[in-house]
PDB file of C-alpha atoms in Angstrom:
ATOM      1  CA  MET A   1       7.482  18.425  -4.450  1.00 88.00           C
ATOM      2  CA  ASN A   2       7.309  14.915  -3.052  1.00 97.00           C
ATOM      3  CA  THR A   3       5.947  14.327   0.329  1.00 98.00           C
ATOM      4  CA  PHE A   4       8.077  11.974   2.403  1.00 98.00           C
ATOM      5  CA  GLY A   5       6.131   9.171   4.376  1.00 98.00           C
ATOM      6  CA  LEU A   6       6.725   6.375   6.921  1.00 97.00           C
ATOM      7  CA  HIS A   7       5.134   3.336   7.052  1.00 96.00           C
ATOM      8  CA  THR A   8       4.627   2.879  10.723  1.00 95.00           C
ATOM      9  CA  PHE A   9       5.977  -0.428  10.893  1.00 92.00           C
ATOM     10  CA  ALA A  10       9.092   1.152  11.226  1.00 92.00           C
ATOM     11  CA  ILE A  11       8.095   2.486  14.873  1.00 92.00           C
ATOM     12  CA  ALA A  12       5.362   0.333  15.887  1.00 91.00           C
ATOM     13  CA  PRO A  13       3.532  -3.125  15.505  1.00 87.00           C
ATOM     14  CA  VAL A  14       0.080  -1.566  14.992  1.00 90.00           C
ATOM     15  CA  TRP A  15      -1.577   1.935  14.756  1.00 95.00           C
ATOM     16  CA  ASP A  16      -0.947   2.713  18.330  1.00 94.00           C
ATOM     17  CA  LEU A  17      -0.793   6.868  19.021  1.00 97.00           C
ATOM     18  CA  ASP A  18       0.450   6.103  22.508  1.00 96.00           C
ATOM     19  CA  LEU A  19       3.939   4.688  20.888  1.00 94.00           C
ATOM     20  CA  ILE A  20       3.906   6.786  17.858  1.00 96.00           C
ATOM     21  CA  GLU A  21       2.991  10.196  19.175  1.00 97.00           C
ATOM     22  CA  PRO A  22       5.848  10.352  21.636  1.00 96.00           C
ATOM     23  CA  GLN A  23       8.136  10.151  18.680  1.00 96.00           C
ATOM     24  CA  MET A  24       6.604  12.678  16.373  1.00 98.00           C
ATOM     25  CA  GLU A  25       9.120  15.412  17.385  1.00 98.00           C
ATOM     26  CA  ARG A  26      11.735  13.170  16.035  1.00 97.00           C
ATOM     27  CA  LEU A  27       9.799  12.304  12.928  1.00 97.00           C
ATOM     28  CA  LYS A  28       8.888  15.753  12.009  1.00 97.00           C
ATOM     29  CA  GLY A  29      12.469  16.892  12.277  1.00 97.00           C
ATOM     30  CA  LEU A  30      13.369  14.267   9.508  1.00 96.00           C
ATOM     31  CA  GLY A  31      10.962  15.535   7.242  1.00 97.00           C
ATOM     32  CA  ILE A  32       8.005  13.298   7.805  1.00 98.00           C
ATOM     33  CA  GLY A  33       4.998  14.770   5.972  1.00 98.00           C
ATOM     34  CA  LEU A  34       2.946  11.569   5.801  1.00 98.00           C
ATOM     35  CA  LEU A  35       2.223   8.056   7.899  1.00 98.00           C
ATOM     36  CA  GLU A  36       0.678   5.278   6.995  1.00 98.00           C
ATOM     37  CA  ILE A  37      -1.575   3.159   8.807  1.00 97.00           C
ATOM     38  CA  PRO A  38      -1.674  -0.723   8.557  1.00 94.00           C
ATOM     39  CA  LEU A  39      -5.072  -1.055   8.459  1.00 92.00           C
ATOM     40  CA  LEU A  40      -5.469  -4.612   9.437  1.00 82.00           C
ATOM     41  CA  ARG A  41      -8.207  -4.655  11.560  1.00 88.00           C
ATOM     42  CA  PRO A  42     -10.309  -1.366  11.029  1.00 92.00           C
ATOM     43  CA  GLU A  43     -12.265  -1.455  13.822  1.00 93.00           C
ATOM     44  CA  GLU A  44      -9.145  -0.812  15.913  1.00 93.00           C
ATOM     45  CA  ILE A  45      -8.600   2.606  14.806  1.00 96.00           C
ATOM     46  CA  ASP A  46      -9.865   5.454  17.142  1.00 97.00           C
ATOM     47  CA  THR A  47     -10.649   7.628  14.165  1.00 98.00           C
ATOM     48  CA  ARG A  48     -11.554  10.862  15.933  1.00 98.00           C
ATOM     49  CA  ARG A  49      -8.207  10.679  17.960  1.00 98.00           C
ATOM     50  CA  THR A  50      -6.452   9.922  14.808  1.00 98.00           C
ATOM     51  CA  ARG A  51      -7.548  12.574  12.953  1.00 98.00           C
ATOM     52  CA  ALA A  52      -6.957  15.216  15.837  1.00 98.00           C
ATOM     53  CA  PHE A  53      -3.538  13.763  15.957  1.00 98.00           C
ATOM     54  CA  ALA A  54      -2.695  14.070  12.265  1.00 98.00           C
ATOM     55  CA  GLU A  55      -4.026  17.980  12.061  1.00 98.00           C
ATOM     56  CA  ARG A  56      -1.887  18.469  15.419  1.00 98.00           C
ATOM     57  CA  TRP A  57       1.292  17.160  13.686  1.00 98.00           C
ATOM     58  CA  ASN A  58       0.269  18.042  10.278  1.00 98.00           C
ATOM     59  CA  VAL A  59       0.805  15.192   8.906  1.00 98.00           C
ATOM     60  CA  GLU A  60      -1.278  13.295   5.864  1.00 98.00           C
ATOM     61  CA  LEU A  61      -2.467   9.736   6.478  1.00 98.00           C
ATOM     62  CA  ILE A  62      -2.919   6.761   4.140  1.00 98.00           C
ATOM     63  CA  PRO A  63      -3.919   3.559   5.181  1.00 98.00           C
ATOM     64  CA  SER A  64      -3.363   0.289   3.477  1.00 97.00           C
ATOM     65  CA  LEU A  65      -4.106  -3.714   4.138  1.00 95.00           C
ATOM     66  CA  GLY A  66      -4.059  -6.533   2.376  1.00 93.00           C
ATOM     67  CA  LEU A  67      -6.755  -8.650   2.335  1.00 94.00           C
ATOM     68  CA  PRO A  68      -7.135 -11.703   4.779  1.00 89.00           C
ATOM     69  CA  ALA A  69      -6.702 -15.143   3.435  1.00 89.00           C
ATOM     70  CA  SER A  70      -9.960 -15.843   4.333  1.00 92.00           C
ATOM     71  CA  LEU A  71     -11.168 -14.050   1.395  1.00 94.00           C
ATOM     72  CA  ASP A  72     -11.701 -14.706  -2.217  1.00 95.00           C
ATOM     73  CA  VAL A  73     -12.420 -11.945  -4.622  1.00 96.00           C
ATOM     74  CA  VAL A  74     -12.823 -14.038  -7.654  1.00 96.00           C
ATOM     75  CA  ALA A  75     -14.938 -16.927  -6.010  1.00 96.00           C
ATOM     76  CA  ARG A  76     -16.715 -14.457  -3.355  1.00 97.00           C
ATOM     77  CA  PRO A  77     -16.429 -11.251  -3.990  1.00 97.00           C
ATOM     78  CA  ASP A  78     -19.402  -9.975  -2.099  1.00 98.00           C
ATOM     79  CA  GLU A  79     -17.456 -10.820   1.173  1.00 97.00           C
ATOM     80  CA  ALA A  80     -14.180  -9.075  -0.225  1.00 97.00           C
ATOM     81  CA  LEU A  81     -16.342  -6.085  -0.504  1.00 98.00           C
ATOM     82  CA  ALA A  82     -18.046  -6.039   2.847  1.00 97.00           C
ATOM     83  CA  PHE A  83     -14.694  -6.606   4.417  1.00 96.00           C
ATOM     84  CA  LEU A  84     -13.516  -3.272   2.467  1.00 97.00           C
ATOM     85  CA  GLU A  85     -16.390  -0.920   3.434  1.00 97.00           C
ATOM     86  CA  PRO A  86     -15.416  -0.713   6.884  1.00 97.00           C
ATOM     87  CA  ALA A  87     -11.757   0.261   5.892  1.00 98.00           C
ATOM     88  CA  PHE A  88     -13.302   2.796   3.271  1.00 98.00           C
ATOM     89  CA  THR A  89     -15.092   4.129   6.263  1.00 98.00           C
ATOM     90  CA  VAL A  90     -11.901   4.641   8.382  1.00 98.00           C
ATOM     91  CA  CYS A  91     -10.200   6.377   5.670  1.00 98.00           C
ATOM     92  CA  GLU A  92     -12.875   8.871   5.163  1.00 98.00           C
ATOM     93  CA  ALA A  93     -12.934   9.316   8.869  1.00 98.00           C
ATOM     94  CA  VAL A  94      -9.444  10.174   9.417  1.00 98.00           C
ATOM     95  CA  GLY A  95      -9.179  12.545   6.289  1.00 98.00           C
ATOM     96  CA  SER A  96      -7.348  10.175   4.280  1.00 98.00           C
ATOM     97  CA  GLU A  97      -7.795  10.711   0.273  1.00 98.00           C
ATOM     98  CA  ALA A  98      -7.124   7.170  -0.358  1.00 98.00           C
ATOM     99  CA  LEU A  99      -6.496   3.389   0.778  1.00 98.00           C
ATOM    100  CA  GLY A 100      -3.732   1.542  -0.812  1.00 98.00           C
ATOM    101  CA  GLY A 101      -1.486  -1.689  -0.658  1.00 97.00           C
ATOM    102  CA  VAL A 102      -2.836  -5.647  -1.848  1.00 97.00           C
ATOM    103  CA  THR A 103      -6.368  -4.407  -2.150  1.00 97.00           C
ATOM    104  CA  TYR A 104      -7.387  -7.176  -5.091  1.00 97.00           C
ATOM    105  CA  GLY A 105      -5.809 -10.343  -3.043  1.00 95.00           C
ATOM    106  CA  THR A 106      -4.213 -11.804  -0.178  1.00 91.00           C
ATOM    107  CA  ILE A 107      -0.619 -11.710   0.558  1.00 89.00           C
ATOM    108  CA  GLY A 108       1.144 -14.471   0.765  1.00 90.00           C
ATOM    109  CA  LYS A 109      -1.539 -16.766  -1.424  1.00 92.00           C
ATOM    110  CA  THR A 110      -0.234 -17.939  -4.754  1.00 93.00           C
ATOM    111  CA  SER A 111      -0.598 -20.658  -7.125  1.00 93.00           C
ATOM    112  CA  GLY A 112       2.740 -20.648  -8.433  1.00 90.00           C
ATOM    113  CA  ARG A 113       1.395 -20.176 -11.676  1.00 94.00           C
ATOM    114  CA  ALA A 114       0.227 -17.393 -14.215  1.00 94.00           C
ATOM    115  CA  PRO A 115      -3.364 -15.955 -13.291  1.00 96.00           C
ATOM    116  CA  THR A 116      -5.876 -17.587 -14.995  1.00 97.00           C
ATOM    117  CA  ALA A 117      -8.510 -15.718 -17.198  1.00 97.00           C
ATOM    118  CA  ASP A 118     -10.853 -16.500 -14.944  1.00 97.00           C
ATOM    119  CA  GLU A 119      -8.833 -15.070 -12.114  1.00 97.00           C
ATOM    120  CA  ILE A 120      -7.992 -11.859 -14.041  1.00 98.00           C
ATOM    121  CA  ASP A 121     -11.978 -11.708 -15.060  1.00 98.00           C
ATOM    122  CA  GLY A 122     -13.064 -11.978 -11.527  1.00 98.00           C
ATOM    123  CA  MET A 123     -10.363  -9.971 -10.116  1.00 98.00           C
ATOM    124  CA  CYS A 124     -11.280  -6.927 -12.389  1.00 98.00           C
ATOM    125  CA  SER A 125     -14.864  -7.406 -11.859  1.00 98.00           C
ATOM    126  CA  PHE A 126     -14.305  -7.085  -8.226  1.00 98.00           C
ATOM    127  CA  LEU A 127     -11.815  -4.053  -8.198  1.00 98.00           C
ATOM    128  CA  GLY A 128     -14.402  -2.327 -10.595  1.00 98.00           C
ATOM    129  CA  ARG A 129     -16.996  -2.865  -7.957  1.00 98.00           C
ATOM    130  CA  ALA A 130     -14.359  -1.900  -5.105  1.00 98.00           C
ATOM    131  CA  ALA A 131     -13.364   1.389  -6.793  1.00 98.00           C
ATOM    132  CA  LYS A 132     -17.024   2.331  -7.298  1.00 98.00           C
ATOM    133  CA  ALA A 133     -17.506   2.001  -3.255  1.00 98.00           C
ATOM    134  CA  ALA A 134     -14.263   3.562  -2.735  1.00 98.00           C
ATOM    135  CA  ARG A 135     -15.803   6.681  -4.368  1.00 98.00           C
ATOM    136  CA  ALA A 136     -18.775   6.548  -2.452  1.00 98.00           C
ATOM    137  CA  HIS A 137     -16.357   7.576   0.353  1.00 98.00           C
ATOM    138  CA  GLY A 138     -14.450  10.238  -1.752  1.00 98.00           C
ATOM    139  CA  LEU A 139     -11.571   7.816  -1.940  1.00 98.00           C
ATOM    140  CA  LYS A 140      -9.145   6.641  -4.537  1.00 98.00           C
ATOM    141  CA  LEU A 141      -8.055   2.695  -4.392  1.00 98.00           C
ATOM    142  CA  GLY A 142      -4.376   1.574  -4.830  1.00 98.00           C
ATOM    143  CA  ILE A 143      -3.503  -1.576  -6.023  1.00 98.00           C
ATOM    144  CA  GLU A 144       0.294  -2.525  -5.035  1.00 98.00           C
ATOM    145  CA  PRO A 145       1.918  -5.186  -7.195  1.00 98.00           C
ATOM    146  CA  CYS A 146       4.033  -7.647  -5.276  1.00 97.00           C
ATOM    147  CA  ASN A 147       6.432 -10.129  -5.791  1.00 97.00           C
ATOM    148  CA  ARG A 148       5.593 -13.833  -7.397  1.00 96.00           C
ATOM    149  CA  TYR A 149       6.379 -15.207  -3.826  1.00 94.00           C
ATOM    150  CA  GLU A 150       3.322 -13.363  -2.199  1.00 94.00           C
ATOM    151  CA  THR A 151       0.934 -13.130  -5.223  1.00 96.00           C
ATOM    152  CA  HIS A 152       0.679 -14.582  -8.865  1.00 97.00           C
ATOM    153  CA  LEU A 153      -2.029 -11.987  -9.674  1.00 97.00           C
ATOM    154  CA  ILE A 154       0.091  -8.840 -10.123  1.00 98.00           C
ATOM    155  CA  ASN A 155       3.617  -8.802  -9.733  1.00 98.00           C
ATOM    156  CA  ARG A 156       4.818  -5.621 -12.138  1.00 98.00           C
ATOM    157  CA  GLY A 157       3.631  -2.216 -12.988  1.00 98.00           C
ATOM    158  CA  ILE A 158       2.954  -3.047 -16.741  1.00 98.00           C
ATOM    159  CA  ASP A 159       0.586  -5.708 -14.972  1.00 98.00           C
ATOM    160  CA  ALA A 160      -1.004  -3.233 -12.699  1.00 98.00           C
ATOM    161  CA  ALA A 161      -1.540  -0.744 -15.848  1.00 98.00           C
ATOM    162  CA  LYS A 162      -3.001  -3.234 -17.729  1.00 98.00           C
ATOM    163  CA  ILE A 163      -5.400  -4.148 -14.899  1.00 98.00           C
ATOM    164  CA  ILE A 164      -6.637  -0.378 -14.591  1.00 98.00           C
ATOM    165  CA  GLU A 165      -6.908  -0.018 -18.309  1.00 98.00           C
ATOM    166  CA  ARG A 166      -9.142  -2.736 -18.237  1.00 98.00           C
ATOM    167  CA  VAL A 167     -11.360  -2.029 -15.257  1.00 98.00           C
ATOM    168  CA  GLY A 168     -11.917   1.616 -16.542  1.00 98.00           C
ATOM    169  CA  ALA A 169     -12.161   3.257 -13.191  1.00 98.00           C
ATOM    170  CA  ASP A 170     -10.382   6.662 -13.188  1.00 98.00           C
ATOM    171  CA  ASN A 171      -9.932   6.361  -8.906  1.00 98.00           C
ATOM    172  CA  ILE A 172      -7.951   3.262  -9.163  1.00 98.00           C
ATOM    173  CA  PHE A 173      -3.874   4.303  -8.898  1.00 98.00           C
ATOM    174  CA  ILE A 174      -0.868   2.081  -8.779  1.00 98.00           C
ATOM    175  CA  HIS A 175       1.100   1.674  -5.709  1.00 98.00           C
ATOM    176  CA  LEU A 176       4.366   0.664  -6.546  1.00 98.00           C
ATOM    177  CA  ASP A 177       7.152  -0.612  -4.007  1.00 98.00           C
ATOM    178  CA  THR A 178      10.991  -1.161  -4.647  1.00 98.00           C
ATOM    179  CA  TYR A 179      11.272  -3.914  -2.575  1.00 97.00           C
ATOM    180  CA  HIS A 180       8.925  -6.032  -4.975  1.00 98.00           C
ATOM    181  CA  MET A 181      10.148  -4.146  -7.982  1.00 98.00           C
ATOM    182  CA  HIS A 182      13.984  -5.449  -7.056  1.00 97.00           C
ATOM    183  CA  ILE A 183      12.367  -8.833  -7.653  1.00 97.00           C
ATOM    184  CA  GLU A 184      10.374  -8.376 -10.552  1.00 98.00           C
ATOM    185  CA  GLU A 185      11.150  -5.548 -12.701  1.00 98.00           C
ATOM    186  CA  GLU A 186      13.781  -5.579 -15.493  1.00 98.00           C
ATOM    187  CA  SER A 187      14.939  -2.044 -14.135  1.00 98.00           C
ATOM    188  CA  PHE A 188      13.764   0.859 -12.073  1.00 98.00           C
ATOM    189  CA  GLU A 189      13.469   2.783 -15.069  1.00 98.00           C
ATOM    190  CA  ALA A 190      11.282  -0.067 -16.943  1.00 98.00           C
ATOM    191  CA  GLY A 191       8.645  -0.394 -13.597  1.00 98.00           C
ATOM    192  CA  PHE A 192       8.398   3.199 -13.138  1.00 98.00           C
ATOM    193  CA  LYS A 193       7.896   4.214 -16.653  1.00 98.00           C
ATOM    194  CA  ALA A 194       5.225   1.182 -17.025  1.00 98.00           C
ATOM    195  CA  ALA A 195       3.402   2.587 -14.181  1.00 98.00           C
ATOM    196  CA  ALA A 196       3.597   6.572 -14.817  1.00 98.00           C
ATOM    197  CA  PRO A 197       0.464   7.116 -16.263  1.00 98.00           C
ATOM    198  CA  TYR A 198      -1.564   5.855 -13.423  1.00 98.00           C
ATOM    199  CA  LEU A 199       1.249   5.800 -10.377  1.00 98.00           C
ATOM    200  CA  GLY A 200      -0.357   7.553  -7.174  1.00 98.00           C
ATOM    201  CA  TYR A 201       2.100   6.233  -4.368  1.00 98.00           C
ATOM    202  CA  VAL A 202       5.413   4.786  -3.904  1.00 98.00           C
ATOM    203  CA  HIS A 203       6.912   2.627  -1.189  1.00 98.00           C
ATOM    204  CA  VAL A 204      10.934   3.022  -1.149  1.00 98.00           C
ATOM    205  CA  SER A 205      11.837  -0.497   1.138  1.00 97.00           C
ATOM    206  CA  GLU A 206      15.467  -1.948   1.126  1.00 96.00           C
ATOM    207  CA  ALA A 207      15.926  -5.474  -0.659  1.00 95.00           C
ATOM    208  CA  ASN A 208      16.094  -6.582   2.795  1.00 91.00           C
ATOM    209  CA  ARG A 209      13.144  -4.513   4.475  1.00 90.00           C
ATOM    210  CA  GLY A 210      15.825  -2.991   6.530  1.00 87.00           C
ATOM    211  CA  VAL A 211      17.731   0.191   6.554  1.00 90.00           C
ATOM    212  CA  PRO A 212      18.059   1.809   3.232  1.00 93.00           C
ATOM    213  CA  GLY A 213      21.770   1.586   1.967  1.00 94.00           C
ATOM    214  CA  ARG A 214      22.462  -1.832   3.944  1.00 94.00           C
ATOM    215  CA  GLY A 215      20.888  -4.150   1.212  1.00 95.00           C
ATOM    216  CA  MET A 216      21.454  -4.677  -2.283  1.00 97.00           C
ATOM    217  CA  LEU A 217      18.812  -2.311  -3.568  1.00 97.00           C
ATOM    218  CA  ASN A 218      20.303   0.227  -6.284  1.00 97.00           C
ATOM    219  CA  TRP A 219      18.941   3.652  -4.631  1.00 98.00           C
ATOM    220  CA  ALA A 220      20.690   5.676  -7.261  1.00 98.00           C
ATOM    221  CA  ALA A 221      18.909   3.977 -10.618  1.00 98.00           C
ATOM    222  CA  CYS A 222      15.488   4.157  -8.271  1.00 98.00           C
ATOM    223  CA  MET A 223      15.701   7.712  -7.452  1.00 98.00           C
ATOM    224  CA  LYS A 224      16.652   8.703 -11.126  1.00 98.00           C
ATOM    225  CA  ALA A 225      13.450   6.490 -12.136  1.00 98.00           C
ATOM    226  CA  ILE A 226      11.088   8.255 -10.088  1.00 98.00           C
ATOM    227  CA  ALA A 227      12.795  11.722 -11.250  1.00 98.00           C
ATOM    228  CA  GLY A 228      12.664  10.529 -14.681  1.00 98.00           C
ATOM    229  CA  ILE A 229       8.872  10.149 -14.863  1.00 98.00           C
ATOM    230  CA  GLY A 230       8.050  13.721 -12.987  1.00 98.00           C
ATOM    231  CA  TYR A 231       6.576  11.787 -10.119  1.00 98.00           C
ATOM    232  CA  SER A 232       5.344  14.154  -7.666  1.00 97.00           C
ATOM    233  CA  GLY A 233       3.350  11.987  -5.219  1.00 97.00           C
ATOM    234  CA  ALA A 234       4.311  10.554  -1.941  1.00 98.00           C
ATOM    235  CA  ILE A 235       7.410   8.579  -1.437  1.00 98.00           C
ATOM    236  CA  THR A 236       7.072   6.451   1.664  1.00 98.00           C
ATOM    237  CA  LEU A 237       9.636   4.444   3.683  1.00 97.00           C
ATOM    238  CA  GLU A 238       8.830   0.810   4.472  1.00 94.00           C
ATOM    239  CA  SER A 239      11.114  -0.472   6.897  1.00 88.00           C
ATOM    240  CA  MET A 240       9.843  -3.333   8.814  1.00 79.00           C
ATOM    241  CA  ASN A 241      10.980  -3.223  12.276  1.00 66.00           C
ATOM    242  CA  HIS A 242       7.839  -4.145  13.448  1.00 58.00           C
ATOM    243  CA  VAL A 243       5.148  -6.417  11.652  1.00 61.00           C
ATOM    244  CA  ASP A 244       2.021  -7.235  13.191  1.00 57.00           C
ATOM    245  CA  PHE A 245       1.660 -10.897  13.537  1.00 57.00           C
ATOM    246  CA  ASP A 246      -1.621 -11.362  11.331  1.00 58.00           C
ATOM    247  CA  ILE A 247       0.424 -10.102   8.035  1.00 56.00           C
ATOM    248  CA  ALA A 248       3.708 -11.556   9.152  1.00 53.00           C
ATOM    249  CA  GLY A 249       3.355 -14.791   7.943  1.00 54.00           C
ATOM    250  CA  GLY A 250       2.177 -13.737   4.222  1.00 53.00           C
ATOM    251  CA  LEU A 251       5.672 -11.915   4.069  1.00 56.00           C
TER     252      LEU A 251
END
């Protein structure tokens, strides 16, 4: 049984419980069982209040992030690991089981070319260390393939699967997003099949990031592909009515 989730960019530009809580009765009525926290600045999250909120409304939480442009996981992995550490602390404190998103690089940073051997080597080394740090907090670590205009490092489900197999950490999972898949995969069936052994989280997002059904995404093919691999994890709507300023440029 899949849990239906909502990325909170649909209802608020940041994780602001004063904005989010008044909408919870309506959201629960729509079947929402999970909320995704945009973890752009971990120090801004009131973890105690957030955990109490999740327990009060009986919703799961999964924070996600993209590494900021100032970081380089290949050239300066220690800095990137230091950035992730408070994010892992927040995930653990709010009762989440995982951190998702673009945890391997920066959204909006691309060479315009295929990743080099040095980039792949550096990214895999970094992810191995990041997975170990996540495990120390009892967490899994998601890697979200993004389209070629946002990153050149991991674009498809098959790319993410190869990276996970090379790293060899059992707490890394693939976080697929139908918006990116619509651009990069040959088909939803091919993308979901390639990711299936490691798939742990799914963003469903329209081709224009708006209201599902008001864009060009083939939702019937998407849902058939998800059902076809027997995926039973969370399916989270990412519809960007609000986007925090720090991430908007990268998107």
